[in-house]
mmCIF file of C-alpha atoms and ligand atoms in Angstrom:
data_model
loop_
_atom_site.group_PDB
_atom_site.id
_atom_site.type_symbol
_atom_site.label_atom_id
_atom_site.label_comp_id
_atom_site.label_asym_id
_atom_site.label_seq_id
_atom_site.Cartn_x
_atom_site.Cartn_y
_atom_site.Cartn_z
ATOM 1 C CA UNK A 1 103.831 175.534 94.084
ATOM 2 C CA UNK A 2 107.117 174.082 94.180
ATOM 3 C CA UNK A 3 106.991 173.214 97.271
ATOM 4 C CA UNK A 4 103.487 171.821 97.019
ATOM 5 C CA UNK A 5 105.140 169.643 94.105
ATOM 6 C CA UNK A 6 108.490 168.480 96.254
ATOM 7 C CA UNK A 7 105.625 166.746 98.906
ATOM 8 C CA UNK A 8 103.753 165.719 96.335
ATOM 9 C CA UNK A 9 106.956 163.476 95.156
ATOM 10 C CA UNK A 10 108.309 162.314 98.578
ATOM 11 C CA UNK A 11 104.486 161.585 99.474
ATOM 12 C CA UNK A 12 104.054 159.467 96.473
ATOM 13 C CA UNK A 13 107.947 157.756 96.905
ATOM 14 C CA UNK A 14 106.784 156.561 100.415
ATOM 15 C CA UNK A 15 103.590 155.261 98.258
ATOM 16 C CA UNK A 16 105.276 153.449 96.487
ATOM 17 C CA UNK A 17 107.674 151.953 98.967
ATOM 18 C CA UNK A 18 104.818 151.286 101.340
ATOM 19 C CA UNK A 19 103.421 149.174 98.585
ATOM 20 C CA UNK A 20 106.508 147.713 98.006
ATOM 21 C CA UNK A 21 106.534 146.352 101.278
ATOM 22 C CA UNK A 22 103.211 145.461 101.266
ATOM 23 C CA UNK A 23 103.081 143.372 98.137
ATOM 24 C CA UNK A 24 106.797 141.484 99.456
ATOM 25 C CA UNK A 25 105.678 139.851 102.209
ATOM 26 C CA UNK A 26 106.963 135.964 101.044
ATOM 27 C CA UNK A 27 110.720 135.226 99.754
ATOM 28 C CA UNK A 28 110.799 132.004 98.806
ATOM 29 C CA UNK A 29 107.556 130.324 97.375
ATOM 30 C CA UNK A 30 107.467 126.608 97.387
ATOM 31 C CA UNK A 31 104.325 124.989 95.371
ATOM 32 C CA UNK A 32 103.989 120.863 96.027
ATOM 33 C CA UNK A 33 101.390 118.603 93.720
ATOM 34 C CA UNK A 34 99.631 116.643 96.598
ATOM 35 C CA UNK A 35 98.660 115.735 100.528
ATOM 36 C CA UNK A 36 96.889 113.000 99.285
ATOM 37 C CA UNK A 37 100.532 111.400 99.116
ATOM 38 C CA UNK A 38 102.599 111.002 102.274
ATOM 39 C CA UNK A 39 105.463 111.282 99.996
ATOM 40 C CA UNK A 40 104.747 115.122 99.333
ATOM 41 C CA UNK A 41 103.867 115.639 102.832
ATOM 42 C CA UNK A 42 106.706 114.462 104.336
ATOM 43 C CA UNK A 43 108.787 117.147 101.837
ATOM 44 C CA UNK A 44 106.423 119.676 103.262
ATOM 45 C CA UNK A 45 107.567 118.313 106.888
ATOM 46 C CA UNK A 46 111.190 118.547 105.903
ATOM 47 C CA UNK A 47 110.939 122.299 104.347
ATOM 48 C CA UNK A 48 109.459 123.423 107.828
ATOM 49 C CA UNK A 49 111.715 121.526 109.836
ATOM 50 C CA UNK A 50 114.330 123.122 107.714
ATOM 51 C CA UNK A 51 113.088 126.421 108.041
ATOM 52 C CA UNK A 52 112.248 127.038 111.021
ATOM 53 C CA UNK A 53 114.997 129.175 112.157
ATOM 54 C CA UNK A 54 115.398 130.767 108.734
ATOM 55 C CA UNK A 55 115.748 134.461 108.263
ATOM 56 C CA UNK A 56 113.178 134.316 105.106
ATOM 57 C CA UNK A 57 109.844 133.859 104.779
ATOM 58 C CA UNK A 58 108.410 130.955 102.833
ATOM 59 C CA UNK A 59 105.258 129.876 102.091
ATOM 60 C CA UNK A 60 104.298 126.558 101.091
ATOM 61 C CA UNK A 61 101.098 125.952 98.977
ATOM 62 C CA UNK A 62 99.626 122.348 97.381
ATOM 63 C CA UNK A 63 98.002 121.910 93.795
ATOM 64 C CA UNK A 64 96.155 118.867 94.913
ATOM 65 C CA UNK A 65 96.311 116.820 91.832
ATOM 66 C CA UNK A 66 95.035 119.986 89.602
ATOM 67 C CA UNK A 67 97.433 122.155 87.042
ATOM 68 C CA UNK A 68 94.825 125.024 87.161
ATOM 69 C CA UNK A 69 95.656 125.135 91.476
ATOM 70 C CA UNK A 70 99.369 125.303 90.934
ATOM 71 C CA UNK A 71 99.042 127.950 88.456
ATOM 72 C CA UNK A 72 97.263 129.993 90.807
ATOM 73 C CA UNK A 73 98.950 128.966 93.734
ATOM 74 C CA UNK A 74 101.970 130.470 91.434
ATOM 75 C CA UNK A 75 99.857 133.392 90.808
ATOM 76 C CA UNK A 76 99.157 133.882 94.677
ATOM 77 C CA UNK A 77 102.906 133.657 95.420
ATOM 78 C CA UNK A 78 103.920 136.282 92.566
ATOM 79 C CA UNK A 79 100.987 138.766 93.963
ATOM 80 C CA UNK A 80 103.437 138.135 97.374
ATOM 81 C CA UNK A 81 106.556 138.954 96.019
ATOM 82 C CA UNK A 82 108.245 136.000 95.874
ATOM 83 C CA UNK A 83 111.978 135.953 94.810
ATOM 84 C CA UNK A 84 112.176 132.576 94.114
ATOM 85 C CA UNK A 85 109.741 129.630 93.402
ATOM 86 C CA UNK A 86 110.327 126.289 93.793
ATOM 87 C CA UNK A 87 108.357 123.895 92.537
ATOM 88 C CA UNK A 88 107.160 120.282 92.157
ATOM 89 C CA UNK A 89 105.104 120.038 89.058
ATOM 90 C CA UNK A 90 101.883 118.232 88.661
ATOM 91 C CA UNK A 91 102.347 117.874 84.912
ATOM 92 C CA UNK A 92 105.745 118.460 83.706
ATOM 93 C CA UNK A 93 104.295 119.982 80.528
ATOM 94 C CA UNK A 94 101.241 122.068 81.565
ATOM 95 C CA UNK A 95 103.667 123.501 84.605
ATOM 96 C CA UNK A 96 105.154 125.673 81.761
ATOM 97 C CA UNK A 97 102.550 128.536 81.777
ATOM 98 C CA UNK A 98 102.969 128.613 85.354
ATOM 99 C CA UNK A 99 106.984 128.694 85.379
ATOM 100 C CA UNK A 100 106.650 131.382 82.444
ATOM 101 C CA UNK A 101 104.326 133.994 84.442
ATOM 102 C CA UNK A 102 107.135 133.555 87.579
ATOM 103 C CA UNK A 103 109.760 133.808 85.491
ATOM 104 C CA UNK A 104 108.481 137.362 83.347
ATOM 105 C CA UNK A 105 108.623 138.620 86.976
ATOM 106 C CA UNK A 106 111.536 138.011 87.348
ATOM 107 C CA UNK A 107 111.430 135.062 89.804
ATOM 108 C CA UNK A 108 113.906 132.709 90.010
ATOM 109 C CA UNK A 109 112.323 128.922 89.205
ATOM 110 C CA UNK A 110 113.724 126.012 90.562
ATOM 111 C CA UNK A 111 112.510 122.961 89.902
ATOM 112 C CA UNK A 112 112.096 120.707 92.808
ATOM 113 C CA UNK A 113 112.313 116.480 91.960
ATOM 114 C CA UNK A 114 110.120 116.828 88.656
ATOM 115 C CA UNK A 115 111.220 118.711 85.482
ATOM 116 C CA UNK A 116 109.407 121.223 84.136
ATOM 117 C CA UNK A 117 109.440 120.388 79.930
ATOM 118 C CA UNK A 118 109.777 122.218 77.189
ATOM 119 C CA UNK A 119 109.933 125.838 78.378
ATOM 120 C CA UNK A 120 113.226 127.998 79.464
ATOM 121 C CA UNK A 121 111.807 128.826 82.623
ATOM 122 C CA UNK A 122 113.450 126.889 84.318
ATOM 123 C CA UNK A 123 116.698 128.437 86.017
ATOM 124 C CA UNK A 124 117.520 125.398 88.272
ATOM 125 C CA UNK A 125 116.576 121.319 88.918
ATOM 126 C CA UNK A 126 117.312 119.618 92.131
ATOM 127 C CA UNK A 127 116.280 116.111 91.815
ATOM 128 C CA UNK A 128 117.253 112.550 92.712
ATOM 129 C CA UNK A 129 118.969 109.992 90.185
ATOM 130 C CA UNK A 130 115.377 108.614 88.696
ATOM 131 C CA UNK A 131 117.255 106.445 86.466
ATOM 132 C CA UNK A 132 119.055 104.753 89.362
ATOM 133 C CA UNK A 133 116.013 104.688 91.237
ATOM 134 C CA UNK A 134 114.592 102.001 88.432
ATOM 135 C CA UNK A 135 117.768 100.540 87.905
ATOM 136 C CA UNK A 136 117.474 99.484 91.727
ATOM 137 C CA UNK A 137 114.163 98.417 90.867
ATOM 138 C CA UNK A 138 114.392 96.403 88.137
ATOM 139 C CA UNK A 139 117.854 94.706 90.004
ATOM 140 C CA UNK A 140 116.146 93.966 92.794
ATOM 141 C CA UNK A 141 113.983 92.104 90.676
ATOM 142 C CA UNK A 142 116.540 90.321 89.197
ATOM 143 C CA UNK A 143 118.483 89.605 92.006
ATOM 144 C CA UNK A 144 115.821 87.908 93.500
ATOM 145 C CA UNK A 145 114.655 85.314 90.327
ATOM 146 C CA UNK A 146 116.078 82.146 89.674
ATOM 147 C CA UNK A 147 115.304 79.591 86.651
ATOM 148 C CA UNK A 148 113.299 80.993 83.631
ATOM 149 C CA UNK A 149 109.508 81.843 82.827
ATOM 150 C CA UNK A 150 108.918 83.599 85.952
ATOM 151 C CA UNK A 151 106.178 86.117 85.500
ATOM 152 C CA UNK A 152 106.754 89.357 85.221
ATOM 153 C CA UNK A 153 104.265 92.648 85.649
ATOM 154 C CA UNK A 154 104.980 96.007 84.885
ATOM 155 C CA UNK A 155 103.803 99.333 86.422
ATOM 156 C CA UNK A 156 104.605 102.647 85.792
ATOM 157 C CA UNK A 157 104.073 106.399 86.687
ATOM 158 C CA UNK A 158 102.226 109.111 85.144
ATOM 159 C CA UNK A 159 102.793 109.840 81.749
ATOM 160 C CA UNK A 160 102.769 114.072 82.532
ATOM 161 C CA UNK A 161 105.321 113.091 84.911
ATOM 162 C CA UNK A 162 109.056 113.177 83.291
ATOM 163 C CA UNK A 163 110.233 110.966 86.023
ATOM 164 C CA UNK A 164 107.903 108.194 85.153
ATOM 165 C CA UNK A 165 109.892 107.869 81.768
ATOM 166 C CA UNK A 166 113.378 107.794 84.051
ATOM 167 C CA UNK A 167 112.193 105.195 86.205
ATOM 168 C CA UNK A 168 111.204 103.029 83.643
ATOM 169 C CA UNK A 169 114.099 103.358 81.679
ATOM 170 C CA UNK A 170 115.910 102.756 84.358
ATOM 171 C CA UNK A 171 113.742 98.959 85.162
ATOM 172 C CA UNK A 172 113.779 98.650 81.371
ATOM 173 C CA UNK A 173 118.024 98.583 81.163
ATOM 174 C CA UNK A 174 118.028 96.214 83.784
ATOM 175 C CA UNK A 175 115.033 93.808 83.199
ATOM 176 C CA UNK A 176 114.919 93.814 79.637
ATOM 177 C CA UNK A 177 118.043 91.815 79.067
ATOM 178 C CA UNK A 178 116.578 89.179 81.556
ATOM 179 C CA UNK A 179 113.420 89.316 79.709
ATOM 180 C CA UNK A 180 115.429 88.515 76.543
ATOM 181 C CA UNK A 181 117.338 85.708 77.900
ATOM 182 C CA UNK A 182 114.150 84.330 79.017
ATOM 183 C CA UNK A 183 114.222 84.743 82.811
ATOM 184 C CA UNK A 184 110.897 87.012 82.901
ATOM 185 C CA UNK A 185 107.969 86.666 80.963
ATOM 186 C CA UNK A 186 106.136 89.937 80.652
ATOM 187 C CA UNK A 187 102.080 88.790 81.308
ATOM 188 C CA UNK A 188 100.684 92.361 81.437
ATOM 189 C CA UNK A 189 101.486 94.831 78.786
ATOM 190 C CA UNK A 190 101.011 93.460 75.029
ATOM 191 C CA UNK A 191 103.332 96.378 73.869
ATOM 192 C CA UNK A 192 105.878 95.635 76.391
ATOM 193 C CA UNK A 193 105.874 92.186 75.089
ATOM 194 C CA UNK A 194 106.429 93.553 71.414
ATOM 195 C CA UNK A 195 109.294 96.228 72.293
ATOM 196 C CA UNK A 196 111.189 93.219 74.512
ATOM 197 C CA UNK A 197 113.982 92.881 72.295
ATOM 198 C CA UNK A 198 115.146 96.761 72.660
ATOM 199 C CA UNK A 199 117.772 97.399 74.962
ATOM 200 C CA UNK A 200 116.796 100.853 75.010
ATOM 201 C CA UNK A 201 113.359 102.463 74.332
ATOM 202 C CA UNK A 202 112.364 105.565 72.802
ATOM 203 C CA UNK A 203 109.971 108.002 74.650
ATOM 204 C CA UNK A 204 107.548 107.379 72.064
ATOM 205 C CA UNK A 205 107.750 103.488 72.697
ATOM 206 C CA UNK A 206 107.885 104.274 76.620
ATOM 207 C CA UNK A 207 104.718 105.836 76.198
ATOM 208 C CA UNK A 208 102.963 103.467 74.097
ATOM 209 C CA UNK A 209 103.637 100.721 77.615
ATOM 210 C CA UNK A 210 102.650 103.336 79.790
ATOM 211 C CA UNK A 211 99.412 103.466 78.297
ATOM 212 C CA UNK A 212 98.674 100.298 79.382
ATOM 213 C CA UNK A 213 100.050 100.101 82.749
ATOM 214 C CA UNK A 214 100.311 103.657 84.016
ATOM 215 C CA UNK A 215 98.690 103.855 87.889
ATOM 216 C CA UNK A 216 98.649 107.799 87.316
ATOM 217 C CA UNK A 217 100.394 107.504 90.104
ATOM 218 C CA UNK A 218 96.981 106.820 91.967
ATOM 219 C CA UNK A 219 96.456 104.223 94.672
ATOM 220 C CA UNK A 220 92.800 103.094 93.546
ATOM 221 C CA UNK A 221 94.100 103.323 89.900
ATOM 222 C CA UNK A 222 96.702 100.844 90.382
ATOM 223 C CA UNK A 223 94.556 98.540 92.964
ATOM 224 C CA UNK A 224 92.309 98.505 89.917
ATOM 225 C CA UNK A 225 94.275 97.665 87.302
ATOM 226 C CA UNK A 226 96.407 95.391 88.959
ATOM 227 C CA UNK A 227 92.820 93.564 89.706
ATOM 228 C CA UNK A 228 92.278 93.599 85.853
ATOM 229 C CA UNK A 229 94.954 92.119 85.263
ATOM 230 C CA UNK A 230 95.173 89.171 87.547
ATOM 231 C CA UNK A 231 91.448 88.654 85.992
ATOM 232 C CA UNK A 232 92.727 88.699 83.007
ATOM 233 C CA UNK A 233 95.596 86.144 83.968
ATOM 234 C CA UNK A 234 95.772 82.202 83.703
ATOM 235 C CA UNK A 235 96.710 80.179 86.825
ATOM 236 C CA UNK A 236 99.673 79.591 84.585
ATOM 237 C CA UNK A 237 100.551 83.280 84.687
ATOM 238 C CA UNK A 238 100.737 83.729 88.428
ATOM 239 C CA UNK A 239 102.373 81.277 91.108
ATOM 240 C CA UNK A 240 105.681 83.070 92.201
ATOM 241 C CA UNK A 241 105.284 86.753 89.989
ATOM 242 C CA UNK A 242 107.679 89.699 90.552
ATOM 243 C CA UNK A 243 106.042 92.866 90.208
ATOM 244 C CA UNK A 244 107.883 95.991 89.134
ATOM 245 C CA UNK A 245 106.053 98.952 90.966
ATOM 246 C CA UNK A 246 107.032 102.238 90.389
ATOM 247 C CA UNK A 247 106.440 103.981 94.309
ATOM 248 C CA UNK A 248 105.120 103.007 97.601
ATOM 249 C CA UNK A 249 101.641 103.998 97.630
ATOM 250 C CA UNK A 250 100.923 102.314 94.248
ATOM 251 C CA UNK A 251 103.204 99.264 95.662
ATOM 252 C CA UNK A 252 101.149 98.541 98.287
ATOM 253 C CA UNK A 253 97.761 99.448 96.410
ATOM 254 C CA UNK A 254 99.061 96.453 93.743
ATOM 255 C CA UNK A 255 100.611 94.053 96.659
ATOM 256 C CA UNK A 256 97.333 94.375 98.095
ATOM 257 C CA UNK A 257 95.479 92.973 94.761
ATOM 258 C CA UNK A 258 98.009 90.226 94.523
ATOM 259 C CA UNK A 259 97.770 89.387 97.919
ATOM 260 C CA UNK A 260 93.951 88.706 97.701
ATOM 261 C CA UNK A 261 94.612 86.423 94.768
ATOM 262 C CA UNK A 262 94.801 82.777 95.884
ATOM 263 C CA UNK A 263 96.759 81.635 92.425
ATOM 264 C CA UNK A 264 99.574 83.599 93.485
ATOM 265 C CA UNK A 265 101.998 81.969 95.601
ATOM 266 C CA UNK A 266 104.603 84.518 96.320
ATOM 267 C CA UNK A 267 105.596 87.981 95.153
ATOM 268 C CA UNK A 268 108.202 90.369 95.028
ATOM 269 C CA UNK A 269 107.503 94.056 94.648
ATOM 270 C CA UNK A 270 109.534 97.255 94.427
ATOM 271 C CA UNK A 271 108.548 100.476 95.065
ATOM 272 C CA UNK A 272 110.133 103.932 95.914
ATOM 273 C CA UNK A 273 109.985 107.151 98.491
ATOM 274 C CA UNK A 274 110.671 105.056 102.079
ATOM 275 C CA UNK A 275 106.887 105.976 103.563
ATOM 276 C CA UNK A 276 105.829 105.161 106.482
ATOM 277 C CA UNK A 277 103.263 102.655 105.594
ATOM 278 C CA UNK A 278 105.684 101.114 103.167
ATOM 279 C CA UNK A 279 107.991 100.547 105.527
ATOM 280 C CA UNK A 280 105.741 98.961 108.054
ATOM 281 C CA UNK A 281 104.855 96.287 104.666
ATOM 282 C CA UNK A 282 108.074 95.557 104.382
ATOM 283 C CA UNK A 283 108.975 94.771 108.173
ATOM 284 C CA UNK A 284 105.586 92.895 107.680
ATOM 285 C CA UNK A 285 106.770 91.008 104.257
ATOM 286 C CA UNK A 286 104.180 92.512 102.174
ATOM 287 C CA UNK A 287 106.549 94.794 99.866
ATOM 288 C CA UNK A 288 109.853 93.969 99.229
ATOM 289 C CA UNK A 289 112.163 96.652 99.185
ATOM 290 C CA UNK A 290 111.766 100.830 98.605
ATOM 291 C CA UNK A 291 113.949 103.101 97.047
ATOM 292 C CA UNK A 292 115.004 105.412 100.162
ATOM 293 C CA UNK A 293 115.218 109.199 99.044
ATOM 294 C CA UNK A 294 116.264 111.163 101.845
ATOM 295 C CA UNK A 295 114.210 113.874 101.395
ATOM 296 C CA UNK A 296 116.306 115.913 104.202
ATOM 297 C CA UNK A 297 119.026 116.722 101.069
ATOM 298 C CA UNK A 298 116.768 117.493 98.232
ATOM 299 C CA UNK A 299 115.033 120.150 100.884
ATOM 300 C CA UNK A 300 118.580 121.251 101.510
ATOM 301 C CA UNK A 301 119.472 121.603 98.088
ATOM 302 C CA UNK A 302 116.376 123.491 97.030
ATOM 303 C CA UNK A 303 116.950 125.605 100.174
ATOM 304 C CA UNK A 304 120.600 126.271 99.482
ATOM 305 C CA UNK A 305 119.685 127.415 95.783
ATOM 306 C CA UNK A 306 117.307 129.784 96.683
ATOM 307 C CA UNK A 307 119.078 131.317 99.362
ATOM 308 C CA UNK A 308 122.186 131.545 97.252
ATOM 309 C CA UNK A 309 119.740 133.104 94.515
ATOM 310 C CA UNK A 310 118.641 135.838 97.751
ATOM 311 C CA UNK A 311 121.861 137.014 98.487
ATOM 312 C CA UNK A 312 123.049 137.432 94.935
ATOM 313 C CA UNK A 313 125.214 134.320 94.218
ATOM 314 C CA UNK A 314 125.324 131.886 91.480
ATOM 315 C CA UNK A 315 124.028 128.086 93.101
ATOM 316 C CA UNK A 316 126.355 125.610 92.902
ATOM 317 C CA UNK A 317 125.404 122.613 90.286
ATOM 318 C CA UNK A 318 126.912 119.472 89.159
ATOM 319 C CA UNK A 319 125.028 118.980 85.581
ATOM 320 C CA UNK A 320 122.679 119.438 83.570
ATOM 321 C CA UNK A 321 119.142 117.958 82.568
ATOM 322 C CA UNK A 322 118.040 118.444 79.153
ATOM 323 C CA UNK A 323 113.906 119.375 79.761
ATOM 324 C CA UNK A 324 113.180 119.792 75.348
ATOM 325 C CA UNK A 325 113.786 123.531 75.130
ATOM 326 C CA UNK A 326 117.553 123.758 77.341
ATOM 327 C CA UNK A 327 119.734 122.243 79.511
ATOM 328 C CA UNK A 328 118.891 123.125 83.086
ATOM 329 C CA UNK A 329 121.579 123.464 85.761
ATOM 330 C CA UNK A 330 120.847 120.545 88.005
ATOM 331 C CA UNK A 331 121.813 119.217 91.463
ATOM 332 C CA UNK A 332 121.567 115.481 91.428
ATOM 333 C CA UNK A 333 120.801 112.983 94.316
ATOM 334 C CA UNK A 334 121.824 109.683 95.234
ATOM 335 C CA UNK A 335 119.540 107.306 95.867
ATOM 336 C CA UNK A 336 119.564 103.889 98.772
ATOM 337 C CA UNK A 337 117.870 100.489 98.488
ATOM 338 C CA UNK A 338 116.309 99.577 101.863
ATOM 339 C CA UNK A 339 114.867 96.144 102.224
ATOM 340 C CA UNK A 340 113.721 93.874 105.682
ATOM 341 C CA UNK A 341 117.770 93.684 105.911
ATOM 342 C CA UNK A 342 118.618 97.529 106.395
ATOM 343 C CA UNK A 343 115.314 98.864 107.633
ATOM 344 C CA UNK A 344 117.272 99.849 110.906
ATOM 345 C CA UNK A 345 120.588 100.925 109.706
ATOM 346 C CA UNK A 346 119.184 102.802 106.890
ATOM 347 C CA UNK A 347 115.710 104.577 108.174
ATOM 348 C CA UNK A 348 116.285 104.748 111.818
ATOM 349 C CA UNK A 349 120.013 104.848 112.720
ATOM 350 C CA UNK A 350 120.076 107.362 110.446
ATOM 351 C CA UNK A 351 117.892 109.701 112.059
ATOM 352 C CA UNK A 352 115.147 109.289 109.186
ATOM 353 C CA UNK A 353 112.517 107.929 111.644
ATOM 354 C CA UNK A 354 112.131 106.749 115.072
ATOM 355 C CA UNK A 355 111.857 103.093 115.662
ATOM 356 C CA UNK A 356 108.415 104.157 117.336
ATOM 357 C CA UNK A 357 106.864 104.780 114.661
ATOM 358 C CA UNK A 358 107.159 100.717 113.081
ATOM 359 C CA UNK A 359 105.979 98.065 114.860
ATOM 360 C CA UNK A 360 108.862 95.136 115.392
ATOM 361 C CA UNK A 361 108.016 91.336 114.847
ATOM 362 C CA UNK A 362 108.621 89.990 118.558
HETATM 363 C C1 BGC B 401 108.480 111.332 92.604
HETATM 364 C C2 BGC B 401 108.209 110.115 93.457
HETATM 365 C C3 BGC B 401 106.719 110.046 93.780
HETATM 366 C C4 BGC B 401 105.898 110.179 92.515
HETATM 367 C C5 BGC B 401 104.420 110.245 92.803
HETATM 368 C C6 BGC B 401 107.609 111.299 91.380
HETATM 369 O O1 BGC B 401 107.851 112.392 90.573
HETATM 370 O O2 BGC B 401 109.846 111.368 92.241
HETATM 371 O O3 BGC B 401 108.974 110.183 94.641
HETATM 372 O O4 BGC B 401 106.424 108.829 94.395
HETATM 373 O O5 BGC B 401 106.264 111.322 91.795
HETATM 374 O O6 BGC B 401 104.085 111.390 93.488
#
């Protein structure tokens, strides 16, 4: 009998540990928001490349635009074991269930580029400076007007996306004392217009012009409202405009409407993220500049986190980002402004991309 009961135990401990193993078959799980955007793609490109000779597993999985994917794409990785989750949020809000279930597991959460609001599970951000990615923006803009009533459109982000607020704060402290001195005109956002005198906005007051010209971050979204609004627009209102556009694939989405209109003389546009096709417009002359975000670090960052988190180490931050509920331990970015100037030095020379992949003017 007590023998019987002595196999019983070591037969059920090697149970257990078979299931164990069988249920921890992914380290690190990494969950991105969309292949529908090269941006997100490319990050998926520069986790494998990073990876590939990596002692721990990792498996990478897309919410394609959907919160009720990534939360059972999170689900997925937890039923693999996953130690740690990194993770790109579709909606910085809704991502909180998601984070929450990871994080009752015990999984360390690291947020990757977006935060994840108004929660405390979030153990760790990694992220670029958004603010300086508008600021670069909105200076770019200004750089590049002279005189005064030079029209001026706005474009943001999505509003479930925290960065869209950075971004435009970051335009807003830049343009808006150019708008108050008369240098811009704003000609597409009636609550823009009325919050011109602020230096500074409130999120509530961000979100009130966001309603109006938020793409969603969604190429036909912003090819059809930038169409509305040149509709809507006198001859008066176009001639040479400057367009403040919040990322590449919107940028060229928009560029593309103004192009098409045969009241507009010249533009300039931002935009951010250094895609391929964005770069090829602005060799062309079709986008003015892009915020380069070398995508190679925040991989490395993400990657140095978790595997710091692996082998029982604290990561290594340099502040803090307050998301509503705490302040999470964050690892910030610098960001580069690449326009037809720097294309080379900054894209290629650097190891970024080949030149094969742009076509040269002659
Ligand atoms: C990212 C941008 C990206 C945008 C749309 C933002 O959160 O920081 O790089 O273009 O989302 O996906």
């Amino acid at each position: 009998m007590k023998r019987l009961g002595i196999l019983f135990f070591v037969l059920m401990f090697a149970l257990v540990s078979l299931a164990g193993c069988a249920t921890s078959t992914v380290d690190i799980g990494i969950v991105l928001p969309t292949k529908d955007e090269p941006r997100w793609v490319q990050d998926e490109t520069r986790f494998k490349d990073l990876l590939a000779d990596s002692d721990y597993s990792v498996e990478i999985l897309f919410s394609q635009g959907s919160t009720a994917t990534e939360l059972s794409n999170v689900e997925t990785l937890i039923s693999k074991g996953i130690k740690v989750l990194i993770i790109t949020a579709q909606d910085g809000d809704a991502a909180g269930a998601a984070v929450e279930k990871a994080k009752a597991e015990g999984i360390t959460v690291i947020a990757y580029d977006r935060l994840i609001t108004n929660t405390e599970a979030v153990d760790y951000y990694v992220t670029f400076d958004s603010i300086a990615v508008g600021e670069a923006q909105g200076q770019y803009l200004v750089d590049h007007a002279t005189g005064t009533g030079n029209p001026l459109y706005l474009y943001a982000g999505a509003a479930s996306d925290n960065n869209a607020f950075l971004f435009f704060e970051g335009a807003w402290n830049v343009l808006q004392p150019k708008i108050a001195d008369g240098t811009f005109v704003i000609e597409n956002s009636s609550a823009a217009v009325g919050l011109q005198a602020n230096a500074t906005l409130t999120r509530t007051q961000m979100s009130t012009i966001l309603d109006q010209v938020t793409t969603n971050w969604d190429f036909n979204t912003a090819l059809s409202l930038a169409q509305t609004h040149l509709t809507a627009a006198t001859v008066a209102q176009k001639g040479d405009v400057f367009i403040l556009a919040p990322n590449d694939g919107t940028a060229r989405a928009i560029a593309d409407a103004f192009t098409a209109d045969t009241a507009v003389t010249s533009y300039k546009i931002t935009g951010q993220d250094a895609e391929i096709a964005s770069v090829q417009y602005i060799i062309d002359g079709k986008q003015s500049m892009t915020v380069f975000k070398d995508v190679r670090t925040l991989v490395s960052d993400a990657i140095t986190m978790a595997v710091s988190v692996l082998d029982g180490n604290t990561p290594t931050t340099t502040g803090t980002y307050d998301n509503g509920s705490i302040d999470v331990p964050a690892k910030q970015t610098a960001v580069v402004v690449v326009q037809q100037s720097n294309v080379t030095s900054a894209l290629i020379t650097s190891g970024y991309y080949t030149a094969s992949q742009f076509t040269f003017p002659n």
